[in-house]
CSV table of N, CA and C in Angstrom, one decimal:
chain,number,residue,atom,x,y,z
A,102,MET,N,214.6,-41.8,-34.6
A,102,MET,CA,214.6,-40.7,-36.1
A,102,MET,C,213.2,-40.1,-35.9
A,103,GLY,N,213.0,-38.7,-36.3
A,103,GLY,CA,212.1,-37.5,-36.0
A,103,GLY,C,211.6,-37.7,-37.2
A,104,GLN,N,210.1,-37.1,-37.5
A,104,GLN,CA,209.4,-37.4,-38.3
A,104,GLN,C,210.0,-36.4,-39.7
A,105,LYS,N,210.0,-37.2,-41.3
A,105,LYS,CA,210.7,-36.5,-42.1
A,105,LYS,C,209.4,-35.2,-42.7
A,106,PHE,N,209.8,-34.0,-42.9
A,106,PHE,CA,209.1,-33.5,-43.8
A,106,PHE,C,208.7,-34.0,-45.2
A,107,ALA,N,207.5,-33.9,-45.6
A,107,ALA,CA,206.9,-34.4,-46.5
A,107,ALA,C,206.4,-33.0,-47.8
A,108,VAL,N,206.0,-33.4,-49.2
A,108,VAL,CA,205.4,-32.7,-49.6
A,108,VAL,C,203.9,-32.2,-49.2
A,109,GLY,N,203.0,-33.0,-48.9
A,109,GLY,CA,202.1,-32.8,-47.9
A,109,GLY,C,201.9,-31.6,-46.9
A,110,ASP,N,202.9,-31.8,-46.4
A,110,ASP,CA,203.5,-30.6,-45.5
A,110,ASP,C,203.4,-29.3,-46.0
A,111,PHE,N,204.6,-29.4,-47.0
A,111,PHE,CA,204.5,-27.7,-47.4
A,111,PHE,C,202.9,-27.4,-48.2
A,112,GLY,N,202.2,-28.5,-48.7
A,112,GLY,CA,200.9,-28.2,-49.1
A,112,GLY,C,199.8,-27.5,-48.3
A,113,ARG,N,200.1,-28.5,-46.9
A,113,ARG,CA,199.5,-27.9,-45.8
A,113,ARG,C,200.1,-26.3,-45.1
A,114,ASN,N,200.9,-26.0,-45.4
A,114,ASN,CA,201.8,-24.9,-44.9
A,114,ASN,C,201.3,-23.7,-45.8
A,115,LEU,N,201.2,-24.2,-47.2
A,115,LEU,CA,200.6,-23.1,-48.2
A,115,LEU,C,199.5,-23.1,-48.2
A,116,ARG,N,198.7,-23.7,-47.7
A,116,ARG,CA,197.0,-23.9,-47.7
A,116,ARG,C,196.7,-22.7,-46.4
A,117,LYS,N,197.6,-22.9,-45.4
A,117,LYS,CA,197.2,-22.0,-44.3
A,117,LYS,C,197.7,-21.0,-44.3
A,118,ALA,N,198.7,-20.6,-44.9
A,118,ALA,CA,199.3,-19.1,-45.2
A,118,ALA,C,198.4,-18.6,-46.1
A,119,ARG,N,198.4,-18.8,-47.2
A,119,ARG,CA,197.4,-18.4,-48.1
A,119,ARG,C,195.7,-17.8,-47.5
A,120,LYS,N,195.1,-18.7,-46.8
A,120,LYS,CA,193.8,-18.6,-45.9
A,120,LYS,C,194.4,-17.2,-45.1
A,121,ALA,N,195.5,-17.5,-44.3
A,121,ALA,CA,195.4,-16.7,-43.3
A,121,ALA,C,195.8,-15.2,-43.9
A,122,ARG,N,195.9,-14.9,-45.3
A,122,ARG,CA,195.9,-13.7,-45.9
A,122,ARG,C,194.8,-13.2,-46.7
A,123,GLY,N,194.0,-14.4,-46.5
A,123,GLY,CA,192.6,-14.1,-47.1
A,123,GLY,C,192.5,-14.2,-48.5
A,124,PHE,N,193.1,-15.1,-49.1
A,124,PHE,CA,193.4,-15.4,-50.3
A,124,PHE,C,192.4,-16.8,-50.9
A,125,SER,N,191.8,-17.0,-51.8
A,125,SER,CA,191.1,-18.0,-52.2
A,125,SER,C,191.8,-18.7,-53.0
A,126,GLN,N,191.7,-19.9,-53.5
A,126,GLN,CA,192.3,-20.6,-54.0
A,126,GLN,C,192.9,-20.2,-55.3
A,127,GLU,N,191.6,-19.3,-55.6
A,127,GLU,CA,191.3,-18.7,-57.5
A,127,GLU,C,192.3,-17.8,-57.3
A,128,GLY,N,191.8,-16.8,-56.4
A,128,GLY,CA,192.6,-15.6,-56.5
A,128,GLY,C,194.1,-15.5,-56.2
A,129,PHE,N,194.5,-16.4,-55.4
A,129,PHE,CA,195.9,-16.6,-55.0
A,129,PHE,C,196.5,-16.7,-56.5
A,130,ALA,N,196.4,-18.1,-57.2
A,130,ALA,CA,196.5,-18.9,-58.4
A,130,ALA,C,196.4,-17.2,-59.3
A,131,HIS,N,195.6,-16.8,-59.6
A,131,HIS,CA,195.7,-15.5,-60.5
A,131,HIS,C,196.8,-14.7,-60.4
A,132,ALA,N,196.6,-14.4,-58.9
A,132,ALA,CA,198.0,-13.4,-58.7
A,132,ALA,C,199.2,-13.3,-58.6
A,133,MET,N,199.0,-15.2,-58.8
A,133,MET,CA,200.3,-15.8,-58.9
A,133,MET,C,200.8,-16.2,-60.5
A,134,ASP,N,199.7,-15.9,-61.8
A,134,ASP,CA,199.6,-15.9,-63.0
A,134,ASP,C,200.3,-17.9,-63.1
A,135,LEU,N,199.5,-18.4,-62.1
A,135,LEU,CA,199.4,-19.8,-62.3
A,135,LEU,C,197.7,-20.4,-62.2
A,136,ASP,N,198.0,-21.8,-62.8
A,136,ASP,CA,196.4,-22.1,-62.8
A,136,ASP,C,196.3,-22.9,-61.5
A,137,ARG,N,194.9,-22.4,-61.2
A,137,ARG,CA,194.4,-22.9,-59.5
A,137,ARG,C,194.3,-24.6,-59.7
A,138,THR,N,194.1,-25.3,-60.5
A,138,THR,CA,194.4,-26.7,-60.6
A,138,THR,C,195.7,-27.2,-59.9
A,139,TYR,N,197.0,-26.4,-60.4
A,139,TYR,CA,198.4,-26.4,-60.0
A,139,TYR,C,198.1,-26.1,-58.5
A,140,ILE,N,198.0,-24.9,-58.0
A,140,ILE,CA,198.0,-24.5,-56.7
A,140,ILE,C,197.1,-25.5,-55.7
A,141,GLY,N,196.0,-26.3,-56.0
A,141,GLY,CA,195.3,-27.0,-55.2
A,141,GLY,C,196.0,-28.2,-55.5
A,142,GLY,N,196.9,-28.8,-56.6
A,142,GLY,CA,197.7,-29.9,-56.4
A,142,GLY,C,198.5,-30.1,-55.4
A,143,ILE,N,199.2,-28.7,-55.4
A,143,ILE,CA,200.4,-28.5,-54.5
A,143,ILE,C,199.7,-28.7,-53.1
A,144,GLU,N,198.9,-27.8,-52.8
A,144,GLU,CA,198.4,-28.0,-51.1
A,144,GLU,C,197.9,-29.6,-51.0
A,145,ARG,N,197.5,-29.9,-51.9
A,145,ARG,CA,196.9,-31.5,-51.7
A,145,ARG,C,198.1,-32.6,-51.8
A,146,GLY,N,199.4,-31.8,-51.9
A,146,GLY,CA,200.8,-32.7,-51.9
A,146,GLY,C,200.7,-33.8,-53.1
A,147,GLU,N,200.1,-33.5,-54.1
A,147,GLU,CA,199.8,-34.3,-55.5
A,147,GLU,C,200.9,-33.7,-56.7
A,148,ARG,N,201.2,-32.6,-56.1
A,148,ARG,CA,202.5,-31.8,-57.2
A,148,ARG,C,203.6,-31.3,-56.1
A,149,ASN,N,205.2,-31.4,-57.0
A,149,ASN,CA,205.8,-31.2,-56.2
A,149,ASN,C,206.6,-29.8,-57.0
A,150,PRO,N,206.3,-28.7,-56.4
A,150,PRO,CA,206.7,-27.6,-56.9
A,150,PRO,C,208.4,-27.3,-57.2
A,151,GLY,N,208.8,-26.9,-57.9
A,151,GLY,CA,210.1,-26.4,-58.1
A,151,GLY,C,210.6,-25.1,-57.4
A,152,LEU,N,211.9,-25.0,-57.3
A,152,LEU,CA,212.3,-23.8,-56.5
A,152,LEU,C,212.0,-22.4,-56.7
A,153,LYS,N,211.8,-22.1,-58.2
A,153,LYS,CA,211.3,-21.1,-58.4
A,153,LYS,C,210.1,-20.7,-58.1
A,154,VAL,N,209.2,-21.8,-58.5
A,154,VAL,CA,207.8,-21.9,-58.1
A,154,VAL,C,207.6,-21.2,-56.3
A,155,ILE,N,208.4,-22.0,-55.4
A,155,ILE,CA,208.5,-21.9,-54.4
A,155,ILE,C,208.8,-20.7,-53.5
A,156,VAL,N,209.6,-20.4,-54.3
A,156,VAL,CA,210.1,-18.6,-53.9
A,156,VAL,C,209.4,-17.7,-54.4
A,157,ARG,N,208.5,-17.9,-55.7
A,157,ARG,CA,207.3,-16.9,-56.3
A,157,ARG,C,206.2,-17.4,-55.0
A,158,ILE,N,205.8,-18.4,-54.7
A,158,ILE,CA,204.7,-18.6,-53.5
A,158,ILE,C,205.4,-17.7,-52.5
A,159,ALA,N,206.3,-18.0,-51.5
A,159,ALA,CA,207.1,-17.6,-50.5
A,159,ALA,C,206.6,-15.9,-50.8
A,160,ASP,N,207.1,-15.0,-52.0
A,160,ASP,CA,207.2,-13.6,-52.3
A,160,ASP,C,205.4,-13.3,-52.3
A,161,ALA,N,204.7,-14.0,-52.9
A,161,ALA,CA,203.3,-13.5,-52.8
A,161,ALA,C,202.9,-13.2,-51.6
A,162,LEU,N,203.0,-14.6,-50.8
A,162,LEU,CA,202.5,-14.9,-49.5
A,162,LEU,C,203.6,-13.3,-48.3
A,163,GLU,N,204.6,-12.7,-48.9
A,163,GLU,CA,205.3,-12.0,-47.9
A,163,GLU,C,205.9,-13.0,-46.6
A,164,LEU,N,206.6,-14.1,-47.1
A,164,LEU,CA,206.9,-14.6,-45.9
A,164,LEU,C,208.5,-15.5,-47.0
A,165,ASP,N,209.4,-15.6,-45.9
A,165,ASP,CA,210.4,-16.1,-45.8
A,165,ASP,C,210.0,-18.1,-46.4
A,166,VAL,N,211.1,-18.2,-47.2
A,166,VAL,CA,211.0,-19.6,-48.0
A,166,VAL,C,210.8,-20.4,-46.7
A,167,THR,N,211.6,-20.1,-45.7
A,167,THR,CA,211.8,-21.4,-44.7
A,167,THR,C,210.3,-21.3,-44.2
A,168,GLU,N,209.4,-20.6,-43.9
A,168,GLU,CA,208.2,-20.6,-43.4
A,168,GLU,C,207.2,-21.6,-44.0
A,169,LEU,N,207.5,-22.2,-45.1
A,169,LEU,CA,207.0,-22.9,-46.2
A,169,LEU,C,207.2,-24.2,-45.5
A,170,PHE,N,208.4,-24.3,-44.6
A,170,PHE,CA,208.8,-25.7,-44.5
A,170,PHE,C,209.2,-26.1,-43.2
A,171,LYS,N,208.2,-25.3,-42.4
A,171,LYS,CA,207.9,-25.8,-41.0
A,171,LYS,C,207.3,-26.7,-40.7
A,172,HIS,N,207.7,-27.8,-39.8
A,172,HIS,CA,206.8,-29.0,-39.6
A,172,HIS,C,206.2,-28.8,-38.5
């Protein structure tokens, strides 16, 4: 049985993509009109974002949603 994808994996993918595009956590949260602590919680795997937020994140990063779910 292969490794399972977890909330922490999504958070790591988000952090990597955000940094690759030159966003600070605070700047990214501001651009998304979300609280920085919420974005931080997602990146640490403490928060489980809903589908609408996931789509907003992907759009803000100019990514296909599937890119955020790669293992």
